[in-house]
């Protein structure tokens, strides 16, 4: 006699949801063998019954009553609607009704993960979310489980495919930001409204999730310093190229020593990295995440971070785990926030700056510019002059200093009579000091 099926409800049938349906159908026999029971899709909640879908869903499974579906006694709810509401209420209701939950919703986890994890604890059910960060790349499970005996010091990565595609195009073809964005939209990488990707909200949510798991503390999206790529100009990209560097949108999470003890620093911003750095070779819409820990040293995780099918792969991985757990009547590893660390403000975080300044080409200008750096106690690593006369430009790269001191230096440079314009300001990462 075959085992009782694990009954699955799917919420949302867009890019990711439709691929979840496809994989559940195509791999049904293997999934049954791996789980130890048939995995049965019993309902798919959609916004509109007559919408065009990438995959055929038997009509009897479709419903617009998501709330009714999660309350119908299913074993697992897979949430791939996205956004805060109704996703949050549906997940909470699913847990209250005894279902385990798999979600790809980084926006919700980074805004209100605490409520969801508390509800999962209260219900004694699993809440898994590998797909929420870097799509198909297994990164949350390694942080939560494989590295549980180590001390992670840094997580550094490219975690947004859309912005990496745009920056890569700007670098390889000399395209401006708007042109590169239009290409990303035409290829279906960027949304019609690409704000969450382009302005760094998507990457900041992922940074919050990564930092929470890596450092065993709670970090929310608003704890993450966020700058997007809409201000990155063709001149910035060209300036990076001249330095042998490339511009990438990075998510950087560090375990640091704050004024009151260990703290977390989490930031998302464009930065120049040397072309020799492994992250520089991450092209198009790919993602990569570096993890540095005391005992393991450096680890790199690389692969497709976006797209329906890769993301559905991560969803199915979680689905198999929570289904197995249910059959064995156990729970997987939950949230761990025992470290309860403070968050270091961006101003106190140490970074390095690249500053390109159009200046008057006359004696004493270089000394005057250097003096503004010295006033803020910012040490200069290199200065290069390019062009002459009207076209004279100084390119300064600093040593590491607090972000507060560096931005005060740039503000002072902008006020100098010898400075015509500060044309490019960008942080520098992945280099020696
Ligand atoms: N597309 C990607 O590459 C990745 C997406 N994710 C996450 O996966 C989730 C889903 O993303 P996509 O599939 O790309 O979005 P999508 O916009 O293609 O699909 C969402 C679907 O949910 C439906 N929906 C909205 N409200 C609903 C409701 N009340 N009841 C039932 N259905 C409803 C929409 O009509 C739409 O079909 C999001 O949380 C997203 O952040 C995570 C990693 C990568
Ligand atoms: N919009 C995201 C995809 C999902 O996380 C991206 O471009 O990386
Ligand atoms: Na992932």
PDB file of C-alpha atoms in Angstrom, residues 65-292:
ATOM      1  CA  UNK A  65      -9.607  31.710  -2.766  1.00  0.00           C
ATOM      2  CA  UNK A  66      -6.046  31.578  -1.398  1.00  0.00           C
ATOM      3  CA  UNK A  67      -7.260  31.982   2.202  1.00  0.00           C
ATOM      4  CA  UNK A  68      -9.628  29.014   1.819  1.00  0.00           C
ATOM      5  CA  UNK A  69      -6.885  26.880   0.278  1.00  0.00           C
ATOM      6  CA  UNK A  70      -4.374  27.434   3.102  1.00  0.00           C
ATOM      7  CA  UNK A  71      -7.069  26.634   5.668  1.00  0.00           C
ATOM      8  CA  UNK A  72      -8.109  23.408   3.917  1.00  0.00           C
ATOM      9  CA  UNK A  73      -5.858  21.039   5.868  1.00  0.00           C
ATOM     10  CA  UNK A  74      -2.934  20.798   3.414  1.00  0.00           C
ATOM     11  CA  UNK A  75       0.475  19.616   4.636  1.00  0.00           C
ATOM     12  CA  UNK A  76       2.686  22.164   2.863  1.00  0.00           C
ATOM     13  CA  UNK A  77       1.993  25.667   1.552  1.00  0.00           C
ATOM     14  CA  UNK A  78       4.369  27.089  -1.071  1.00  0.00           C
ATOM     15  CA  UNK A  79       4.103  30.899  -1.202  1.00  0.00           C
ATOM     16  CA  UNK A  80       5.342  32.482  -4.444  1.00  0.00           C
ATOM     17  CA  UNK A  81       3.021  35.483  -4.667  1.00  0.00           C
ATOM     18  CA  UNK A  82       5.626  37.948  -3.363  1.00  0.00           C
ATOM     19  CA  UNK A  83       5.170  41.274  -1.532  1.00  0.00           C
ATOM     20  CA  UNK A  84       4.018  41.845   2.038  1.00  0.00           C
ATOM     21  CA  UNK A  85       0.248  41.354   1.935  1.00  0.00           C
ATOM     22  CA  UNK A  86      -1.624  39.078   1.458  1.00  0.00           C
ATOM     23  CA  UNK A  87       1.507  36.854   1.539  1.00  0.00           C
ATOM     24  CA  UNK A  88       2.136  37.454   5.277  1.00  0.00           C
ATOM     25  CA  UNK A  89      -1.455  36.729   6.364  1.00  0.00           C
ATOM     26  CA  UNK A  90      -1.576  33.640   4.177  1.00  0.00           C
ATOM     27  CA  UNK A  91       1.690  32.248   5.598  1.00  0.00           C
ATOM     28  CA  UNK A  92       0.543  32.935   9.166  1.00  0.00           C
ATOM     29  CA  UNK A  93      -2.776  31.259   8.477  1.00  0.00           C
ATOM     30  CA  UNK A  94      -1.018  28.268   6.874  1.00  0.00           C
ATOM     31  CA  UNK A  95       1.135  27.792   9.992  1.00  0.00           C
ATOM     32  CA  UNK A  96      -1.859  28.206  12.306  1.00  0.00           C
ATOM     33  CA  UNK A  97      -3.640  25.506  10.320  1.00  0.00           C
ATOM     34  CA  UNK A  98      -0.705  23.148  10.807  1.00  0.00           C
ATOM     35  CA  UNK A  99       0.963  23.404   7.390  1.00  0.00           C
ATOM     36  CA  UNK A 100       4.716  23.670   6.822  1.00  0.00           C
ATOM     37  CA  UNK A 101       5.687  26.622   4.614  1.00  0.00           C
ATOM     38  CA  UNK A 102       8.161  27.137   1.782  1.00  0.00           C
ATOM     39  CA  UNK A 103       8.552  30.687   0.493  1.00  0.00           C
ATOM     40  CA  UNK A 104      10.751  32.667  -1.929  1.00  0.00           C
ATOM     41  CA  UNK A 105       9.599  35.982  -0.496  1.00  0.00           C
ATOM     42  CA  UNK A 106      12.726  37.932   0.537  1.00  0.00           C
ATOM     43  CA  UNK A 107      10.836  41.246   0.841  1.00  0.00           C
ATOM     44  CA  UNK A 108       8.532  39.784   3.500  1.00  0.00           C
ATOM     45  CA  UNK A 109      11.252  37.824   5.341  1.00  0.00           C
ATOM     46  CA  UNK A 110      13.494  40.902   5.531  1.00  0.00           C
ATOM     47  CA  UNK A 111      10.665  43.136   6.726  1.00  0.00           C
ATOM     48  CA  UNK A 112       8.831  40.894   9.160  1.00  0.00           C
ATOM     49  CA  UNK A 113      10.683  37.593   9.457  1.00  0.00           C
ATOM     50  CA  UNK A 114      10.368  37.783  13.258  1.00  0.00           C
ATOM     51  CA  UNK A 115       6.570  37.414  13.126  1.00  0.00           C
ATOM     52  CA  UNK A 116       6.795  34.507  10.686  1.00  0.00           C
ATOM     53  CA  UNK A 117       9.491  32.624  12.639  1.00  0.00           C
ATOM     54  CA  UNK A 118       7.583  33.112  15.907  1.00  0.00           C
ATOM     55  CA  UNK A 119       4.459  31.701  14.264  1.00  0.00           C
ATOM     56  CA  UNK A 120       6.425  28.720  12.908  1.00  0.00           C
ATOM     57  CA  UNK A 121       7.832  28.040  16.407  1.00  0.00           C
ATOM     58  CA  UNK A 122       4.389  28.302  17.970  1.00  0.00           C
ATOM     59  CA  UNK A 123       2.938  25.915  15.395  1.00  0.00           C
ATOM     60  CA  UNK A 124       5.949  23.584  15.579  1.00  0.00           C
ATOM     61  CA  UNK A 125       6.198  23.656  11.776  1.00  0.00           C
ATOM     62  CA  UNK A 126       8.963  24.320   9.236  1.00  0.00           C
ATOM     63  CA  UNK A 127       9.421  27.660   7.450  1.00  0.00           C
ATOM     64  CA  UNK A 128      12.011  27.257   4.658  1.00  0.00           C
ATOM     65  CA  UNK A 129      13.187  29.960   2.241  1.00  0.00           C
ATOM     66  CA  UNK A 130      16.286  28.925   0.238  1.00  0.00           C
ATOM     67  CA  UNK A 131      14.845  30.484  -2.953  1.00  0.00           C
ATOM     68  CA  UNK A 132      14.644  33.929  -1.344  1.00  0.00           C
ATOM     69  CA  UNK A 133      18.381  34.631  -1.732  1.00  0.00           C
ATOM     70  CA  UNK A 134      20.364  34.057  -4.923  1.00  0.00           C
ATOM     71  CA  UNK A 135      17.704  31.865  -6.551  1.00  0.00           C
ATOM     72  CA  UNK A 136      19.013  28.393  -7.300  1.00  0.00           C
ATOM     73  CA  UNK A 137      22.323  28.832  -5.468  1.00  0.00           C
ATOM     74  CA  UNK A 138      22.364  26.835  -2.234  1.00  0.00           C
ATOM     75  CA  UNK A 139      23.541  29.524   0.194  1.00  0.00           C
ATOM     76  CA  UNK A 140      21.092  29.658   3.105  1.00  0.00           C
ATOM     77  CA  UNK A 141      21.355  25.952   3.915  1.00  0.00           C
ATOM     78  CA  UNK A 142      25.199  26.099   3.972  1.00  0.00           C
ATOM     79  CA  UNK A 143      25.068  29.135   6.273  1.00  0.00           C
ATOM     80  CA  UNK A 144      22.453  27.600   8.552  1.00  0.00           C
ATOM     81  CA  UNK A 145      23.712  24.033   8.630  1.00  0.00           C
ATOM     82  CA  UNK A 146      27.125  23.372   7.049  1.00  0.00           C
ATOM     83  CA  UNK A 147      28.790  26.362   8.739  1.00  0.00           C
ATOM     84  CA  UNK A 148      26.940  26.026  12.062  1.00  0.00           C
ATOM     85  CA  UNK A 149      30.190  25.003  13.800  1.00  0.00           C
ATOM     86  CA  UNK A 150      32.306  27.823  12.361  1.00  0.00           C
ATOM     87  CA  UNK A 151      32.392  31.601  12.905  1.00  0.00           C
ATOM     88  CA  UNK A 152      31.408  33.511   9.783  1.00  0.00           C
ATOM     89  CA  UNK A 153      33.107  36.921   9.557  1.00  0.00           C
ATOM     90  CA  UNK A 154      31.991  38.202   6.172  1.00  0.00           C
ATOM     91  CA  UNK A 155      29.431  37.538   3.449  1.00  0.00           C
ATOM     92  CA  UNK A 156      30.138  39.462   0.249  1.00  0.00           C
ATOM     93  CA  UNK A 157      28.256  38.975  -2.956  1.00  0.00           C
ATOM     94  CA  UNK A 158      26.424  39.886  -6.103  1.00  0.00           C
ATOM     95  CA  UNK A 159      22.863  38.961  -5.215  1.00  0.00           C
ATOM     96  CA  UNK A 160      20.812  40.787  -7.837  1.00  0.00           C
ATOM     97  CA  UNK A 161      20.805  39.470 -11.383  1.00  0.00           C
ATOM     98  CA  UNK A 162      19.098  42.453 -13.033  1.00  0.00           C
ATOM     99  CA  UNK A 163      21.621  45.017 -11.825  1.00  0.00           C
ATOM    100  CA  UNK A 164      24.545  42.741 -12.597  1.00  0.00           C
ATOM    101  CA  UNK A 165      23.244  42.372 -16.148  1.00  0.00           C
ATOM    102  CA  UNK A 166      22.956  46.182 -16.506  1.00  0.00           C
ATOM    103  CA  UNK A 167      26.431  46.897 -15.076  1.00  0.00           C
ATOM    104  CA  UNK A 168      27.959  44.138 -17.207  1.00  0.00           C
ATOM    105  CA  UNK A 169      26.412  45.670 -20.358  1.00  0.00           C
ATOM    106  CA  UNK A 170      27.690  49.134 -19.379  1.00  0.00           C
ATOM    107  CA  UNK A 171      31.170  47.674 -18.929  1.00  0.00           C
ATOM    108  CA  UNK A 172      31.348  45.532 -22.051  1.00  0.00           C
ATOM    109  CA  UNK A 173      29.530  47.748 -24.562  1.00  0.00           C
ATOM    110  CA  UNK A 174      30.031  51.240 -23.077  1.00  0.00           C
ATOM    111  CA  UNK A 175      26.221  51.591 -22.891  1.00  0.00           C
ATOM    112  CA  UNK A 176      24.704  54.188 -20.564  1.00  0.00           C
ATOM    113  CA  UNK A 177      22.490  53.132 -17.643  1.00  0.00           C
ATOM    114  CA  UNK A 178      19.168  53.820 -19.429  1.00  0.00           C
ATOM    115  CA  UNK A 179      20.176  51.915 -22.562  1.00  0.00           C
ATOM    116  CA  UNK A 180      21.403  48.922 -20.522  1.00  0.00           C
ATOM    117  CA  UNK A 181      18.187  48.916 -18.454  1.00  0.00           C
ATOM    118  CA  UNK A 182      16.079  48.877 -21.629  1.00  0.00           C
ATOM    119  CA  UNK A 183      18.028  45.838 -22.844  1.00  0.00           C
ATOM    120  CA  UNK A 184      17.518  44.093 -19.487  1.00  0.00           C
ATOM    121  CA  UNK A 185      13.764  44.779 -19.748  1.00  0.00           C
ATOM    122  CA  UNK A 186      13.609  43.559 -23.347  1.00  0.00           C
ATOM    123  CA  UNK A 187      15.283  40.292 -22.297  1.00  0.00           C
ATOM    124  CA  UNK A 188      12.849  39.875 -19.414  1.00  0.00           C
ATOM    125  CA  UNK A 189      15.412  40.187 -16.598  1.00  0.00           C
ATOM    126  CA  UNK A 190      14.094  43.480 -15.214  1.00  0.00           C
ATOM    127  CA  UNK A 191      10.486  44.070 -14.257  1.00  0.00           C
ATOM    128  CA  UNK A 192       8.383  46.710 -16.063  1.00  0.00           C
ATOM    129  CA  UNK A 193       8.856  48.642 -12.778  1.00  0.00           C
ATOM    130  CA  UNK A 194      12.491  47.816 -12.016  1.00  0.00           C
ATOM    131  CA  UNK A 195      12.738  50.009  -8.873  1.00  0.00           C
ATOM    132  CA  UNK A 196      13.253  47.182  -6.376  1.00  0.00           C
ATOM    133  CA  UNK A 197      16.173  45.805  -8.387  1.00  0.00           C
ATOM    134  CA  UNK A 198      17.749  49.039  -9.630  1.00  0.00           C
ATOM    135  CA  UNK A 199      17.516  50.971  -6.348  1.00  0.00           C
ATOM    136  CA  UNK A 200      18.953  48.078  -4.333  1.00  0.00           C
ATOM    137  CA  UNK A 201      15.827  47.158  -2.297  1.00  0.00           C
ATOM    138  CA  UNK A 202      15.942  43.550  -3.550  1.00  0.00           C
ATOM    139  CA  UNK A 203      19.646  43.181  -2.721  1.00  0.00           C
ATOM    140  CA  UNK A 204      19.161  44.872   0.684  1.00  0.00           C
ATOM    141  CA  UNK A 205      16.426  42.378   1.620  1.00  0.00           C
ATOM    142  CA  UNK A 206      18.765  39.525   0.632  1.00  0.00           C
ATOM    143  CA  UNK A 207      21.637  41.100   2.616  1.00  0.00           C
ATOM    144  CA  UNK A 208      19.393  41.239   5.699  1.00  0.00           C
ATOM    145  CA  UNK A 209      18.546  37.536   5.353  1.00  0.00           C
ATOM    146  CA  UNK A 210      22.200  36.583   4.771  1.00  0.00           C
ATOM    147  CA  UNK A 211      23.478  38.649   7.718  1.00  0.00           C
ATOM    148  CA  UNK A 212      20.834  37.217  10.054  1.00  0.00           C
ATOM    149  CA  UNK A 213      21.806  33.631   9.239  1.00  0.00           C
ATOM    150  CA  UNK A 214      25.559  34.240   9.064  1.00  0.00           C
ATOM    151  CA  UNK A 215      25.826  36.070  12.386  1.00  0.00           C
ATOM    152  CA  UNK A 216      22.956  34.449  14.350  1.00  0.00           C
ATOM    153  CA  UNK A 217      21.156  37.728  14.928  1.00  0.00           C
ATOM    154  CA  UNK A 218      18.150  39.570  13.555  1.00  0.00           C
ATOM    155  CA  UNK A 219      18.862  42.009  10.749  1.00  0.00           C
ATOM    156  CA  UNK A 220      15.972  43.650   8.895  1.00  0.00           C
ATOM    157  CA  UNK A 221      15.965  45.424   5.533  1.00  0.00           C
ATOM    158  CA  UNK A 222      16.065  48.887   7.101  1.00  0.00           C
ATOM    159  CA  UNK A 223      19.272  47.948   8.998  1.00  0.00           C
ATOM    160  CA  UNK A 224      21.020  47.622   5.641  1.00  0.00           C
ATOM    161  CA  UNK A 225      22.615  50.742   4.144  1.00  0.00           C
ATOM    162  CA  UNK A 226      21.262  50.835   0.594  1.00  0.00           C
ATOM    163  CA  UNK A 227      22.371  52.594  -2.585  1.00  0.00           C
ATOM    164  CA  UNK A 228      21.244  51.442  -6.024  1.00  0.00           C
ATOM    165  CA  UNK A 229      22.838  51.763  -9.439  1.00  0.00           C
ATOM    166  CA  UNK A 230      20.657  54.444 -11.081  1.00  0.00           C
ATOM    167  CA  UNK A 231      23.384  57.056 -10.434  1.00  0.00           C
ATOM    168  CA  UNK A 232      26.193  54.928 -11.897  1.00  0.00           C
ATOM    169  CA  UNK A 233      27.323  56.727 -15.054  1.00  0.00           C
ATOM    170  CA  UNK A 234      29.217  55.623 -18.129  1.00  0.00           C
ATOM    171  CA  UNK A 235      32.038  57.872 -16.749  1.00  0.00           C
ATOM    172  CA  UNK A 236      32.149  55.831 -13.502  1.00  0.00           C
ATOM    173  CA  UNK A 237      32.390  52.604 -15.477  1.00  0.00           C
ATOM    174  CA  UNK A 238      35.095  54.059 -17.753  1.00  0.00           C
ATOM    175  CA  UNK A 239      37.012  55.338 -14.722  1.00  0.00           C
ATOM    176  CA  UNK A 240      36.890  51.861 -13.176  1.00  0.00           C
ATOM    177  CA  UNK A 241      38.103  50.356 -16.447  1.00  0.00           C
ATOM    178  CA  UNK A 242      41.129  52.690 -16.437  1.00  0.00           C
ATOM    179  CA  UNK A 243      41.993  51.451 -12.949  1.00  0.00           C
ATOM    180  CA  UNK A 244      41.744  47.818 -14.070  1.00  0.00           C
ATOM    181  CA  UNK A 245      38.480  47.504 -12.144  1.00  0.00           C
ATOM    182  CA  UNK A 246      34.816  46.868 -12.799  1.00  0.00           C
ATOM    183  CA  UNK A 247      31.682  48.275 -11.117  1.00  0.00           C
ATOM    184  CA  UNK A 248      29.411  45.764  -9.358  1.00  0.00           C
ATOM    185  CA  UNK A 249      26.431  46.152  -7.024  1.00  0.00           C
ATOM    186  CA  UNK A 250      27.679  44.406  -3.888  1.00  0.00           C
ATOM    187  CA  UNK A 251      25.944  43.196  -0.760  1.00  0.00           C
ATOM    188  CA  UNK A 252      28.487  43.243   2.075  1.00  0.00           C
ATOM    189  CA  UNK A 253      27.767  41.880   5.544  1.00  0.00           C
ATOM    190  CA  UNK A 254      30.531  41.991   8.165  1.00  0.00           C
ATOM    191  CA  UNK A 255      30.933  40.922  11.750  1.00  0.00           C
ATOM    192  CA  UNK A 256      32.740  43.960  13.199  1.00  0.00           C
ATOM    193  CA  UNK A 257      33.942  45.320  16.505  1.00  0.00           C
ATOM    194  CA  UNK A 258      31.543  48.157  17.393  1.00  0.00           C
ATOM    195  CA  UNK A 259      31.817  50.644  20.272  1.00  0.00           C
ATOM    196  CA  UNK A 260      29.767  48.303  22.500  1.00  0.00           C
ATOM    197  CA  UNK A 261      31.251  44.984  21.371  1.00  0.00           C
ATOM    198  CA  UNK A 262      30.664  42.768  18.324  1.00  0.00           C
ATOM    199  CA  UNK A 263      28.187  44.219  15.833  1.00  0.00           C
ATOM    200  CA  UNK A 264      26.939  43.722  12.290  1.00  0.00           C
ATOM    201  CA  UNK A 265      27.615  46.004   9.369  1.00  0.00           C
ATOM    202  CA  UNK A 266      25.366  45.410   6.352  1.00  0.00           C
ATOM    203  CA  UNK A 267      25.411  47.476   3.169  1.00  0.00           C
ATOM    204  CA  UNK A 268      24.424  47.355  -0.478  1.00  0.00           C
ATOM    205  CA  UNK A 269      26.054  49.774  -2.903  1.00  0.00           C
ATOM    206  CA  UNK A 270      27.916  49.909  -6.179  1.00  0.00           C
ATOM    207  CA  UNK A 271      31.657  49.436  -5.776  1.00  0.00           C
ATOM    208  CA  UNK A 272      34.740  49.127  -7.934  1.00  0.00           C
ATOM    209  CA  UNK A 273      36.498  45.775  -7.654  1.00  0.00           C
ATOM    210  CA  UNK A 274      39.709  44.724  -9.429  1.00  0.00           C
ATOM    211  CA  UNK A 275      39.230  42.652 -12.573  1.00  0.00           C
ATOM    212  CA  UNK A 276      41.376  39.969 -10.945  1.00  0.00           C
ATOM    213  CA  UNK A 277      38.780  39.504  -8.163  1.00  0.00           C
ATOM    214  CA  UNK A 278      36.592  36.388  -8.674  1.00  0.00           C
ATOM    215  CA  UNK A 279      33.416  38.504  -8.399  1.00  0.00           C
ATOM    216  CA  UNK A 280      34.562  40.578 -11.408  1.00  0.00           C
ATOM    217  CA  UNK A 281      34.049  37.569 -13.662  1.00  0.00           C
ATOM    218  CA  UNK A 282      30.403  37.155 -12.629  1.00  0.00           C
ATOM    219  CA  UNK A 283      28.659  38.179 -15.855  1.00  0.00           C
ATOM    220  CA  UNK A 284      25.134  38.879 -17.075  1.00  0.00           C
ATOM    221  CA  UNK A 285      22.354  37.944 -14.611  1.00  0.00           C
ATOM    222  CA  UNK A 286      24.454  35.476 -12.579  1.00  0.00           C
ATOM    223  CA  UNK A 287      24.954  35.768  -8.819  1.00  0.00           C
ATOM    224  CA  UNK A 288      27.889  34.835  -6.592  1.00  0.00           C
ATOM    225  CA  UNK A 289      28.377  34.923  -2.840  1.00  0.00           C
ATOM    226  CA  UNK A 290      31.689  34.792  -0.948  1.00  0.00           C
ATOM    227  CA  UNK A 291      31.656  33.608   2.632  1.00  0.00           C
ATOM    228  CA  UNK A 292      34.677  34.044   4.909  1.00  0.00           C
TER     229      UNK A 292
END
